[in-house]
Coordinates of C-alpha atoms in Angstrom, one line a residue:
Chain I
M1 CA 109.7 -44.8 14.5
K2 CA 106.9 -47.1 15.7
K3 CA 107.3 -50.9 15.3
E4 CA 104.5 -50.8 12.7
G5 CA 106.4 -48.4 10.5
F6 CA 109.0 -51.1 9.7
V7 CA 106.3 -53.1 7.9
N8 CA 105.7 -50.1 5.6
V9 CA 109.5 -49.7 5.0
I10 CA 109.7 -53.4 4.1
L11 CA 106.7 -53.0 1.8
L12 CA 108.3 -49.9 0.2
I13 CA 111.5 -51.8 -0.5
F14 CA 109.5 -54.7 -1.9
S15 CA 107.5 -52.4 -4.1
F16 CA 110.7 -50.8 -5.6
F17 CA 112.1 -54.2 -6.2
M18 CA 108.8 -55.2 -8.0
L19 CA 109.0 -52.0 -10.0
Y20 CA 112.4 -53.0 -11.2
M21 CA 111.0 -56.4 -12.2
V22 CA 108.1 -54.7 -14.0
N23 CA 110.6 -52.7 -16.1
Q24 CA 112.2 -56.0 -17.2
L25 CA 108.9 -57.0 -18.9
P26 CA 108.5 -56.6 -22.7
A27 CA 107.5 -53.2 -23.8
T28 CA 104.2 -52.4 -25.5
N29 CA 103.8 -53.2 -29.2
A30 CA 101.7 -51.7 -31.9
T31 CA 98.7 -53.9 -31.4
Q32 CA 98.5 -53.3 -27.7
E33 CA 97.7 -50.0 -26.1
L34 CA 98.9 -51.1 -22.7
G35 CA 101.7 -53.7 -22.2
P36 CA 102.0 -56.4 -19.6
G37 CA 103.7 -54.0 -17.2
F38 CA 101.0 -51.3 -17.2
F39 CA 98.7 -52.8 -14.6
P40 CA 101.3 -54.1 -12.1
K41 CA 103.1 -50.7 -12.4
L42 CA 99.8 -48.9 -11.6
I43 CA 99.2 -51.1 -8.6
L44 CA 102.8 -50.7 -7.4
Y45 CA 102.5 -46.9 -7.6
A46 CA 99.3 -47.2 -5.5
I47 CA 101.1 -49.4 -2.9
I48 CA 103.9 -46.9 -2.7
A49 CA 101.5 -44.0 -2.2
F50 CA 99.5 -45.8 0.5
N51 CA 102.7 -46.8 2.3
I52 CA 103.9 -43.2 2.3
L53 CA 100.5 -42.1 3.5
Q54 CA 100.5 -44.7 6.3
L55 CA 104.0 -43.7 7.3
L56 CA 102.9 -40.1 7.5
I57 CA 99.9 -41.1 9.6
L58 CA 102.2 -43.0 12.0
F59 CA 104.6 -40.2 12.1
F60 CA 102.0 -37.6 13.1
S61 CA 100.0 -39.9 15.2
K62 CA 100.1 -39.1 18.9
K63 CA 98.4 -42.3 20.0
Q64 CA 100.6 -45.0 21.6
D65 CA 100.6 -48.5 20.1
D66 CA 98.7 -51.1 21.9
S67 CA 101.8 -53.2 22.2
S68 CA 100.5 -55.5 25.0
E69 CA 98.0 -57.0 22.7
S70 CA 100.3 -57.5 19.8
E71 CA 103.2 -59.2 21.7
F72 CA 105.0 -61.3 19.2
R73 CA 106.3 -64.7 20.4
F74 CA 108.7 -65.1 17.5
G75 CA 110.1 -68.5 18.8
R76 CA 106.7 -70.2 18.8
F77 CA 105.8 -68.7 15.4
L78 CA 109.1 -70.0 14.0
I79 CA 108.6 -73.5 15.4
M80 CA 105.1 -73.7 14.1
T81 CA 106.1 -72.5 10.6
G82 CA 109.1 -74.8 10.6
I83 CA 107.0 -77.8 11.5
M84 CA 104.5 -77.1 8.7
A85 CA 107.2 -76.4 6.1
A86 CA 109.0 -79.6 7.1
Y87 CA 105.7 -81.5 6.7
V88 CA 105.1 -80.1 3.2
F89 CA 108.7 -80.8 2.3
S90 CA 108.4 -84.3 3.6
L91 CA 105.6 -85.0 1.2
Y92 CA 108.1 -85.2 -1.6
F93 CA 110.1 -87.9 0.1
I94 CA 108.1 -90.0 2.6
D95 CA 104.6 -91.4 2.6
Y96 CA 102.1 -88.7 3.5
K97 CA 100.5 -91.0 6.2
I98 CA 103.8 -90.9 8.2
G99 CA 104.2 -87.1 7.6
T100 CA 100.6 -86.5 8.6
F101 CA 101.0 -88.6 11.7
L102 CA 104.1 -86.6 12.7
L103 CA 102.5 -83.2 11.9
I104 CA 99.4 -83.8 14.0
F105 CA 101.4 -85.4 16.8
S106 CA 103.9 -82.6 17.0
L107 CA 101.3 -79.8 16.8
M108 CA 99.3 -81.4 19.6
V109 CA 102.4 -81.5 21.7
L110 CA 103.2 -77.9 20.9
L111 CA 99.6 -77.0 21.9
G112 CA 100.1 -78.6 25.3
V113 CA 98.4 -82.1 24.9
K114 CA 100.3 -84.3 27.3
S115 CA 98.2 -87.5 27.5
Y116 CA 99.9 -90.2 25.3
K117 CA 96.6 -91.9 24.9
M118 CA 95.0 -88.8 23.5
L119 CA 98.0 -88.1 21.3
F120 CA 98.1 -91.5 19.7
S121 CA 94.4 -92.1 19.4
V122 CA 93.6 -88.7 17.8
T123 CA 96.6 -88.9 15.4
V124 CA 95.9 -92.5 14.3
L125 CA 92.1 -91.8 13.9
S126 CA 92.8 -88.6 11.9
V127 CA 95.3 -90.2 9.6
G128 CA 92.8 -93.1 9.1
A129 CA 90.0 -90.7 8.3
I130 CA 92.1 -88.7 5.8
Y131 CA 93.2 -91.9 4.1
L132 CA 89.6 -93.1 3.9
L133 CA 88.2 -89.8 2.6
F134 CA 90.9 -88.8 0.2
E135 CA 92.6 -92.0 -1.0
I136 CA 89.7 -94.4 -1.0
V137 CA 86.6 -92.2 -1.6
L138 CA 88.0 -89.4 -3.7
N139 CA 90.9 -91.4 -5.3
V140 CA 93.4 -88.6 -4.5
H141 CA 96.8 -90.2 -4.4
I142 CA 99.3 -88.1 -2.4
Chain S
M1 CA 52.2 -79.7 -15.9
E2 CA 51.3 -83.4 -15.1
Q3 CA 54.4 -84.5 -16.9
V4 CA 56.6 -82.1 -14.9
L5 CA 55.1 -83.3 -11.6
A6 CA 55.5 -86.9 -12.6
Q7 CA 59.2 -86.4 -13.4
V8 CA 60.0 -84.3 -10.4
L9 CA 58.1 -86.2 -7.8
D10 CA 59.6 -89.5 -9.0
L11 CA 61.2 -91.3 -6.0
Q12 CA 64.5 -91.7 -7.9
T13 CA 64.7 -88.0 -8.7
L14 CA 63.9 -87.0 -5.2
M15 CA 66.5 -89.3 -3.7
L16 CA 69.2 -88.2 -6.2
V17 CA 68.4 -84.5 -5.4
F18 CA 68.7 -85.3 -1.7
I19 CA 72.0 -87.2 -2.2
G20 CA 73.3 -84.3 -4.4
V21 CA 72.5 -81.6 -1.9
F22 CA 74.0 -83.7 1.0
L23 CA 77.2 -84.4 -1.0
G24 CA 77.4 -80.7 -2.0
V25 CA 77.1 -79.6 1.7
V26 CA 79.8 -82.2 2.8
F27 CA 82.1 -81.3 -0.1
S28 CA 82.0 -77.6 0.4
A29 CA 82.4 -77.9 4.2
I30 CA 85.8 -79.6 3.8
P31 CA 88.5 -77.0 3.0
G32 CA 89.9 -77.6 -0.4
L33 CA 87.0 -79.7 -1.8
T34 CA 84.5 -77.7 -3.9
A35 CA 81.1 -78.2 -5.4
T36 CA 82.8 -78.1 -8.8
M37 CA 84.9 -81.1 -7.8
G38 CA 81.8 -82.9 -6.5
I39 CA 79.9 -82.4 -9.7
A40 CA 82.9 -83.4 -11.8
L41 CA 83.3 -86.6 -9.7
L42 CA 79.6 -87.5 -10.0
I43 CA 79.1 -86.7 -13.7
P44 CA 80.3 -90.2 -14.8
Y45 CA 77.6 -91.8 -12.5
T46 CA 74.9 -89.8 -14.3
F47 CA 75.7 -91.4 -17.7
T48 CA 73.2 -94.2 -17.2
L49 CA 70.5 -92.1 -15.5
P50 CA 67.5 -90.4 -17.3
Q51 CA 67.8 -86.7 -18.0
V52 CA 65.9 -85.2 -15.2
P53 CA 67.3 -87.2 -12.3
A54 CA 70.8 -86.9 -13.6
I55 CA 70.8 -83.1 -14.0
S56 CA 68.8 -82.7 -10.8
M57 CA 71.5 -84.5 -8.8
L58 CA 74.1 -82.1 -10.3
L59 CA 72.0 -79.1 -9.4
G60 CA 71.5 -80.5 -5.9
I61 CA 75.3 -80.6 -5.4
Y62 CA 75.5 -77.0 -6.8
I63 CA 73.0 -75.7 -4.3
G64 CA 74.3 -77.7 -1.3
G65 CA 77.9 -76.7 -2.3
M66 CA 77.0 -73.0 -2.0
Y67 CA 75.7 -73.5 1.5
G68 CA 78.2 -75.9 3.1
G69 CA 81.2 -73.6 3.1
A70 CA 79.4 -71.4 5.7
I71 CA 79.5 -74.2 8.3
T72 CA 83.3 -74.2 8.7
A73 CA 83.6 -70.5 8.0
I74 CA 81.4 -69.8 11.0
L75 CA 82.7 -72.5 13.3
I76 CA 86.4 -72.7 12.7
R77 CA 87.1 -69.6 10.5
T78 CA 87.9 -71.9 7.6
P79 CA 85.8 -71.0 4.5
G80 CA 85.2 -74.3 2.8
T81 CA 84.6 -72.5 -0.5
P82 CA 85.4 -69.0 -1.8
S83 CA 81.7 -68.2 -1.6
A84 CA 81.9 -68.4 2.2
A85 CA 84.9 -66.1 2.5
A86 CA 82.7 -63.1 3.3
T87 CA 80.6 -65.2 5.7
L88 CA 83.4 -65.4 8.3
L89 CA 83.5 -61.6 8.6
D90 CA 80.5 -61.8 11.0
G91 CA 80.0 -65.5 11.3
Y92 CA 83.1 -66.4 13.2
P93 CA 82.8 -63.4 15.6
M94 CA 79.2 -64.6 16.3
A95 CA 80.6 -68.1 17.1
E96 CA 83.2 -66.5 19.3
K97 CA 80.4 -64.7 21.2
G98 CA 78.8 -68.1 21.8
Q99 CA 76.2 -67.6 19.0
A100 CA 77.4 -70.2 16.6
G101 CA 74.0 -71.8 16.6
R102 CA 72.3 -68.6 15.7
A103 CA 74.9 -67.8 13.0
L104 CA 74.3 -71.3 11.4
N105 CA 70.6 -70.8 11.6
F106 CA 70.7 -67.5 9.8
A107 CA 73.1 -68.9 7.2
T108 CA 70.8 -71.8 6.5
I109 CA 67.7 -69.8 6.3
G110 CA 69.5 -67.1 4.3
S111 CA 70.8 -69.7 1.8
F112 CA 67.3 -71.1 1.5
V113 CA 65.6 -67.7 0.9
G114 CA 68.3 -66.7 -1.5
G115 CA 68.0 -69.9 -3.5
I116 CA 64.2 -69.7 -3.6
I117 CA 64.0 -66.1 -4.7
S118 CA 66.6 -66.6 -7.4
C119 CA 64.6 -69.7 -8.6
V120 CA 61.4 -67.7 -8.8
I121 CA 63.3 -65.0 -10.8
L122 CA 64.7 -67.8 -13.0
I123 CA 61.3 -69.2 -13.7
L124 CA 59.6 -65.9 -14.3
I125 CA 61.9 -63.7 -16.3
A126 CA 64.9 -65.8 -17.3
P127 CA 65.1 -64.9 -21.1
Q128 CA 64.7 -61.2 -20.5
L129 CA 67.4 -61.1 -17.8
A130 CA 69.8 -63.2 -19.9
E131 CA 69.6 -60.4 -22.6
F132 CA 70.5 -57.8 -19.9
G133 CA 73.5 -59.9 -18.8
L134 CA 74.7 -59.9 -22.4
R135 CA 74.8 -56.2 -22.5
F136 CA 77.9 -56.4 -20.3
G137 CA 81.0 -55.7 -22.3
P138 CA 84.6 -55.2 -21.1
P139 CA 83.9 -51.6 -19.8
E140 CA 80.9 -52.8 -17.7
Y141 CA 82.9 -55.8 -16.4
F142 CA 85.7 -53.5 -15.4
A143 CA 83.3 -51.1 -13.7
L144 CA 81.5 -53.9 -11.9
A145 CA 84.8 -55.3 -10.6
V146 CA 86.0 -51.8 -9.5
F147 CA 82.7 -51.4 -7.8
G148 CA 83.3 -54.7 -6.1
L149 CA 86.7 -53.5 -5.0
S150 CA 85.1 -50.3 -3.5
I151 CA 83.9 -52.3 -0.5
V152 CA 87.5 -52.3 0.8
G153 CA 86.3 -49.3 2.9
T154 CA 83.6 -51.5 4.4
V155 CA 85.8 -54.4 5.3
S156 CA 88.9 -52.5 6.4
G157 CA 87.9 -51.7 9.9
K158 CA 89.2 -48.4 11.3
N159 CA 92.3 -47.9 9.1
V160 CA 91.1 -47.6 5.5
V161 CA 94.6 -46.8 4.3
K162 CA 95.8 -50.2 5.5
G163 CA 92.8 -51.8 3.8
L164 CA 93.5 -50.1 0.5
M165 CA 97.2 -51.1 0.8
V166 CA 96.3 -54.7 1.4
A167 CA 93.8 -54.7 -1.5
A168 CA 96.5 -53.3 -3.8
L169 CA 98.8 -56.1 -2.6
G170 CA 96.0 -58.6 -3.6
L171 CA 95.8 -57.0 -7.0
L172 CA 99.5 -57.3 -7.4
I173 CA 99.4 -61.0 -6.4
A174 CA 96.7 -61.5 -9.1
T175 CA 99.1 -60.2 -11.7
V176 CA 101.4 -63.2 -11.1
G177 CA 101.3 -65.6 -14.0
M178 CA 100.4 -65.1 -17.6
D179 CA 99.3 -61.6 -18.7
P180 CA 95.7 -61.9 -19.8
I181 CA 96.1 -60.1 -23.2
G182 CA 99.6 -60.8 -24.5
G183 CA 100.4 -64.1 -22.7
V184 CA 103.6 -62.7 -21.3
T185 CA 104.6 -64.4 -18.0
R186 CA 105.0 -62.1 -15.1
F187 CA 106.7 -62.5 -11.7
T188 CA 106.9 -66.2 -12.0
F189 CA 110.7 -66.3 -11.2
G190 CA 111.0 -69.3 -13.6
S191 CA 108.4 -71.4 -11.9
I192 CA 106.1 -73.3 -14.2
N193 CA 103.6 -73.7 -11.3
L194 CA 103.2 -69.9 -11.1
S195 CA 102.6 -69.4 -14.9
S196 CA 98.9 -69.9 -14.4
G197 CA 98.9 -67.6 -11.4
V198 CA 98.5 -68.0 -7.7
A199 CA 95.9 -70.7 -7.0
F200 CA 93.0 -68.9 -5.4
I201 CA 91.5 -71.6 -3.1
P202 CA 94.8 -72.6 -1.4
A203 CA 95.5 -68.9 -0.9
L204 CA 92.1 -68.5 0.7
I205 CA 92.6 -71.6 2.9
G206 CA 96.1 -70.3 3.9
L207 CA 95.0 -66.7 4.6
F208 CA 92.1 -67.6 6.9
A209 CA 92.6 -71.2 8.2
V210 CA 96.3 -71.8 8.4
S211 CA 96.9 -68.2 9.7
Q212 CA 94.4 -68.8 12.4
V213 CA 96.2 -72.0 13.5
I214 CA 99.5 -70.2 13.5
K215 CA 97.9 -67.5 15.6
E216 CA 96.5 -69.9 18.1
V217 CA 99.8 -71.8 18.4
E218 CA 101.7 -68.6 18.8
Q219 CA 99.4 -67.6 21.6
K220 CA 99.6 -71.2 22.9
V221 CA 96.2 -72.6 23.5
T222 CA 96.2 -73.5 27.1
K223 CA 93.6 -75.1 29.3
N224 CA 92.4 -71.7 30.2
N225 CA 91.4 -70.6 26.7
Q226 CA 91.0 -73.9 24.8
L227 CA 87.2 -73.9 25.2
K228 CA 86.6 -70.2 24.4
I229 CA 83.8 -71.0 22.0
K230 CA 81.0 -73.1 23.4
F231 CA 78.2 -74.3 21.2
Q232 CA 74.7 -73.9 22.3
K233 CA 71.6 -75.0 20.5
Q234 CA 69.9 -71.7 19.5
S235 CA 67.0 -71.5 17.3
V236 CA 65.9 -68.4 15.5
S237 CA 62.2 -67.5 15.7
L238 CA 60.2 -66.7 12.6
K239 CA 59.5 -63.2 14.0
E240 CA 63.3 -62.5 14.3
N241 CA 63.8 -63.8 10.8
L242 CA 61.1 -61.6 9.4
S243 CA 62.6 -58.6 11.1
Y244 CA 65.5 -59.1 8.6
W245 CA 63.3 -59.3 5.6
K246 CA 64.9 -56.4 3.9
E247 CA 68.4 -58.1 4.2
Y248 CA 67.1 -61.3 2.7
I249 CA 65.4 -59.6 -0.3
R250 CA 68.2 -57.2 -1.0
S251 CA 70.9 -59.9 -0.8
A252 CA 68.9 -62.3 -2.9
L253 CA 68.4 -59.7 -5.6
I254 CA 72.1 -58.8 -5.5
G255 CA 73.1 -62.4 -5.7
T256 CA 70.8 -63.1 -8.6
F257 CA 71.9 -60.0 -10.5
V258 CA 75.6 -60.9 -10.1
G259 CA 74.9 -64.5 -11.0
I260 CA 73.3 -63.4 -14.3
I261 CA 76.5 -61.7 -15.5
P262 CA 78.8 -64.5 -16.8
G263 CA 82.2 -64.7 -15.3
T264 CA 81.7 -62.8 -12.1
G265 CA 81.3 -65.5 -9.5
T266 CA 79.9 -65.8 -6.0
S267 CA 82.7 -64.1 -4.2
I268 CA 81.8 -60.8 -5.8
A269 CA 78.2 -61.3 -4.9
T270 CA 78.8 -62.0 -1.3
F271 CA 81.2 -59.1 -0.7
L272 CA 78.9 -56.7 -2.7
S273 CA 75.9 -57.9 -0.7
Y274 CA 77.8 -57.4 2.6
N275 CA 78.8 -53.9 1.6
E276 CA 75.2 -52.9 0.6
S277 CA 73.9 -54.4 3.8
K278 CA 76.3 -52.2 5.8
R279 CA 75.6 -49.2 3.6
F280 CA 71.8 -49.5 4.2
A281 CA 72.2 -50.0 7.9
K282 CA 71.6 -47.3 10.5
P283 CA 74.8 -45.5 11.4
A284 CA 74.9 -47.0 14.9
R285 CA 74.4 -50.5 13.6
R286 CA 76.9 -49.9 10.8
K287 CA 79.7 -49.8 13.3
E288 CA 78.8 -53.3 14.6
Y289 CA 79.5 -55.0 11.3
G290 CA 82.5 -57.3 11.6
T291 CA 81.9 -57.8 15.3
G292 CA 79.4 -60.6 14.8
I293 CA 75.9 -59.5 13.9
P294 CA 73.2 -61.5 12.0
E295 CA 73.0 -59.0 9.1
G296 CA 76.6 -59.8 8.1
V297 CA 75.8 -63.6 7.9
I298 CA 72.4 -63.1 6.2
S299 CA 73.7 -60.8 3.5
T300 CA 76.5 -63.0 2.5
E301 CA 74.8 -66.4 2.7
T302 CA 71.6 -65.2 1.0
S303 CA 73.5 -63.7 -1.9
N304 CA 75.8 -66.7 -2.5
N305 CA 72.8 -69.1 -2.8
A306 CA 71.0 -66.6 -4.9
V307 CA 73.8 -66.7 -7.4
T308 CA 72.7 -70.3 -8.3
G309 CA 69.5 -69.2 -9.9
G310 CA 71.1 -66.2 -11.5
A311 CA 74.0 -68.2 -13.0
L312 CA 71.6 -70.7 -14.5
I313 CA 69.8 -68.0 -16.4
P314 CA 72.5 -67.4 -19.0
L315 CA 73.4 -71.1 -18.9
L316 CA 69.9 -72.4 -19.7
T317 CA 68.7 -69.5 -21.9
L318 CA 71.9 -68.8 -23.9
G319 CA 74.2 -71.8 -23.2
I320 CA 76.7 -69.4 -21.5
P321 CA 78.1 -70.7 -18.2
G322 CA 78.3 -68.0 -15.5
D323 CA 81.0 -69.6 -13.5
V324 CA 83.2 -72.7 -13.2
V325 CA 80.5 -74.8 -11.5
T326 CA 77.9 -74.0 -14.2
A327 CA 80.5 -74.7 -16.8
V328 CA 80.8 -78.3 -15.4
I329 CA 77.0 -78.5 -15.2
L330 CA 77.0 -77.5 -18.9
G331 CA 79.2 -80.5 -19.5
G332 CA 76.7 -82.7 -17.7
L333 CA 73.8 -81.2 -19.7
L334 CA 75.6 -81.9 -23.0
I335 CA 76.4 -85.5 -22.0
Q336 CA 72.7 -86.0 -21.4
G337 CA 72.0 -84.7 -24.9
I338 CA 70.5 -81.3 -23.7
T339 CA 71.7 -78.3 -25.6
P340 CA 71.0 -75.2 -23.6
G341 CA 69.8 -72.1 -25.5
P342 CA 66.6 -70.3 -26.6
L343 CA 65.4 -73.4 -28.4
L344 CA 65.5 -75.4 -25.2
F345 CA 62.6 -73.4 -23.9
Q346 CA 60.6 -73.9 -27.1
N347 CA 61.3 -77.5 -27.8
N348 CA 61.7 -79.0 -24.3
E349 CA 59.5 -77.1 -22.0
T350 CA 58.7 -80.1 -19.8
L351 CA 62.4 -80.7 -19.2
V352 CA 63.1 -77.0 -18.4
Y353 CA 60.3 -76.7 -15.9
S354 CA 61.2 -80.1 -14.4
L355 CA 64.6 -78.7 -13.7
F356 CA 63.2 -75.5 -12.3
S357 CA 61.0 -77.5 -10.0
T358 CA 63.9 -79.7 -8.8
L359 CA 65.8 -76.5 -8.0
I360 CA 63.1 -75.5 -5.6
I361 CA 63.0 -79.0 -4.1
A362 CA 66.9 -78.9 -3.8
N363 CA 66.6 -75.7 -1.8
I364 CA 64.0 -77.3 0.5
F365 CA 66.3 -80.3 1.0
M366 CA 69.2 -77.9 1.7
L367 CA 67.1 -76.2 4.3
L368 CA 66.2 -79.5 6.0
I369 CA 69.7 -80.9 5.8
G370 CA 71.1 -77.6 7.1
L371 CA 68.8 -77.3 10.0
F372 CA 69.3 -80.9 11.0
A373 CA 73.1 -80.7 10.6
I374 CA 73.4 -77.7 12.8
R375 CA 72.6 -79.8 15.8
F376 CA 75.7 -82.0 15.2
V377 CA 78.2 -79.9 13.3
G378 CA 78.0 -77.2 15.9
K379 CA 79.6 -79.6 18.3
I380 CA 82.9 -79.1 16.4
V381 CA 83.5 -75.9 18.4
D382 CA 83.3 -77.9 21.6
V383 CA 86.3 -80.0 20.6
P384 CA 89.3 -78.6 22.5
K385 CA 91.3 -76.3 20.2
N386 CA 94.6 -78.2 20.9
I387 CA 93.0 -81.2 19.2
L388 CA 90.9 -79.5 16.6
L389 CA 93.6 -77.2 15.2
P390 CA 96.2 -79.8 14.2
I391 CA 93.4 -81.7 12.4
V392 CA 92.2 -78.5 10.6
V393 CA 95.6 -77.6 9.4
T394 CA 96.2 -81.1 8.1
L395 CA 92.9 -81.0 6.3
C396 CA 93.8 -77.7 4.8
F397 CA 97.1 -79.0 3.4
I398 CA 95.6 -82.3 2.1
G399 CA 92.6 -80.4 0.7
S400 CA 94.8 -77.9 -1.1
Y401 CA 96.8 -80.8 -2.6
S402 CA 93.6 -82.6 -3.8
L403 CA 92.5 -79.5 -5.8
S404 CA 94.9 -80.3 -8.6
N405 CA 97.2 -83.0 -7.2
N406 CA 100.0 -80.5 -7.0
L407 CA 102.2 -80.1 -3.9
F408 CA 102.9 -76.5 -5.0
D409 CA 99.3 -75.6 -3.9
V410 CA 100.2 -76.8 -0.4
W411 CA 103.2 -74.4 -0.4
I412 CA 100.8 -71.7 -1.4
A413 CA 98.5 -72.5 1.5
L414 CA 101.5 -72.4 3.9
V415 CA 103.0 -69.2 2.5
F416 CA 99.6 -67.4 2.5
G417 CA 99.1 -68.7 6.1
V418 CA 102.2 -67.0 7.1
I419 CA 101.3 -63.8 5.2
G420 CA 97.9 -63.8 6.8
F421 CA 99.3 -64.3 10.2
L422 CA 101.8 -61.4 9.8
L423 CA 99.2 -59.1 8.3
E424 CA 96.8 -59.7 11.2
K425 CA 99.7 -59.4 13.7
F426 CA 100.3 -55.8 12.4
K427 CA 96.5 -55.1 12.3
Y428 CA 96.1 -55.3 8.5
P429 CA 92.7 -56.6 7.4
L430 CA 92.7 -59.8 5.4
P431 CA 89.4 -59.5 3.4
P432 CA 90.7 -56.8 1.1
L433 CA 93.6 -59.1 0.1
I434 CA 91.1 -61.7 -1.0
L435 CA 89.1 -59.1 -2.8
G436 CA 92.2 -58.0 -4.7
I437 CA 93.1 -61.5 -5.7
I438 CA 89.5 -62.3 -6.9
L439 CA 88.9 -59.0 -8.7
G440 CA 92.4 -58.4 -10.1
P441 CA 92.3 -60.6 -13.2
I442 CA 88.8 -59.2 -14.1
I443 CA 89.8 -55.6 -13.6
E444 CA 93.1 -55.9 -15.6
A445 CA 91.8 -57.9 -18.4
N446 CA 88.7 -55.8 -19.0
L447 CA 90.5 -52.5 -18.5
R448 CA 92.9 -53.4 -21.2
R449 CA 90.3 -54.9 -23.5
S450 CA 88.2 -51.7 -23.0
L451 CA 91.1 -49.5 -23.9
I452 CA 92.1 -51.6 -26.9
G453 CA 88.5 -51.4 -28.1
S454 CA 88.3 -47.7 -27.7
S455 CA 91.9 -47.1 -29.1
G456 CA 93.0 -45.7 -25.7
D457 CA 90.0 -43.3 -25.3
L458 CA 89.2 -43.1 -21.6
S459 CA 85.8 -41.5 -22.3
I460 CA 84.5 -45.1 -22.8
F461 CA 84.1 -45.3 -19.0
A462 CA 82.0 -42.2 -18.8
T463 CA 79.8 -42.5 -21.9
R464 CA 78.3 -46.0 -21.2
P465 CA 75.5 -45.7 -18.6
I466 CA 76.1 -48.9 -16.6
T467 CA 79.9 -48.3 -16.5
A468 CA 79.5 -44.6 -15.5
I469 CA 77.0 -45.5 -12.7
F470 CA 79.2 -48.3 -11.2
L471 CA 82.4 -46.3 -11.5
G472 CA 80.8 -43.2 -10.0
I473 CA 79.5 -45.1 -6.9
A474 CA 82.9 -46.9 -6.6
L475 CA 84.8 -43.6 -6.7
L476 CA 82.6 -42.2 -3.9
S477 CA 83.0 -45.4 -1.9
F478 CA 86.8 -45.1 -2.2
I479 CA 87.1 -41.5 -1.4
Y480 CA 84.5 -41.1 1.4
P481 CA 85.9 -43.7 3.9
L482 CA 89.4 -42.6 3.1
I483 CA 88.7 -38.9 3.9
K484 CA 86.6 -39.9 6.9
S485 CA 89.4 -42.1 8.3
L486 CA 92.0 -39.4 7.8
V487 CA 89.8 -36.7 9.3
G488 CA 89.0 -39.0 12.2
R489 CA 92.8 -39.6 12.8
F490 CA 93.5 -35.9 12.8
K491 CA 90.7 -35.3 15.2
D492 CA 92.1 -38.0 17.5
N493 CA 95.5 -36.3 17.3
A494 CA 94.0 -32.9 18.1
K495 CA 92.2 -34.5 21.1
A496 CA 95.5 -36.2 22.2
N497 CA 97.2 -32.8 22.0
E498 CA 94.5 -31.2 24.1
D499 CA 94.8 -34.0 26.7
I500 CA 98.6 -33.4 26.9
T501 CA 98.2 -29.7 27.3
T502 CA 95.5 -30.0 30.0
R503 CA 97.6 -32.4 32.1

């Protein structure tokens, strides 16, 4: 099966799990024609149908996937997501100015900025501008 | 008339309108900050002002706020506001082609034209149109939302099945939280934060902006591609603008029409307008939508500013706010001792026409600020991406937080960023997901209300003329691209088979 098909298989598994969740919702009552589960169920059936249709299209498709374009650098994706998740998580514990400084700094390093002058000046200016805009002007305390 | 002119051309009023428009543009250009927030923040400052300058400033923010989102949507693929979500479909590709200046020009002029046409409609036939808007019951709302969803075929690219699947996922995401009729919580997994549903603006920021940053980092922006987009000052001639007159008029009418119907919002107007623009285009041109053409920017930007006049029609004539922004403006009106409704037009004609006139002035200021700002904001794209992207992602997170001072919204932006990245990686279109999230609550609530009202009789959707027309067109719009896409694929397969046999 083509690489793309796995996405549909994952979506199918997810849809069946959600269908199970829908069935846990309270049933309809006398005053309501349709219960809280009706609409999600309808949508999930549609998702399942479209997934099956897509799998059939992939199965019968003779065209080769353009894999060169969609090369997935999983390591970089994981590092990037990890840095951003760590930043959001850090907001619960440390001052956002420190977290923001580290986020911008690390992302710039990840994107290949090597000049320390550039790294420090951009990061400090950005944190300062964010502080000024959000905390001073808009009174948003993070 | 003299009184109106005296109030409108007062220096204080003019200055406050200008400040309002400017702040609206700035607020909506920053991801996470909205015109609603701007108006809410400035309302306390209007307490001590006279009625006309106070309300004029709020209307100025409203008009500027509709336009500003387009700037970041076009330049860095980050829609500052939901109303600019559809603008990036062709706006960002135009910028990628080195036409950021042209795209911004079309967006500015489109916003101006849309705003002015809707103002004229507001002035001429507001009461009559307001009555029409009130004819919309749950079946009509349901049909309009389904009609809005039918544009999935237009924004899905080549694979309509993938588009429909993503739209359905959006509809499913929209069911998270409290059920709109019974109040039962669904798919919250015990989280209080999810009980009011998935916050739309952080999701939008995540899907388009954060995902773009992840994409760029994953591809590693090196010195070779860090200056892919180069901003050039490009003006658009009057002749070229006039050649798109049909786009301007059609989009302005769609925007005004959607604005009149309370509870619909600008996002529906922009996507509908984009869809109709594509539908009316010549077959050869139709294929170019999404690759960066002026029609795509004009249709969305004209319609979202046309919503302003439309949304003010039910607000001023009936006291019904059309969307969240007008609801906040209603608050501002009430604070000033103005009670919107039919009596406002009878008892306070001078005030009403003063407000209408300031709307036109606000649109003119918006045009001037926009055309002036293009020269400077366009430079954003010249900033190397390895410097710009970390700042953009930080602004996205802080902006998401500032919406409701809740860190959960930042997580939503991050999660949707990852979802958006993965969907694009596997060539799934993102706009249908946004459509699903926007339209899901309207579709579900009104479908269920309609069926409760008709005791489960489905014929309610066929016997009401507006409903039947919208649903009929929507059905055709769903089926036609799907069949066309499937037939196209089978033809491709047949061609591939022929190629194999001839080798």
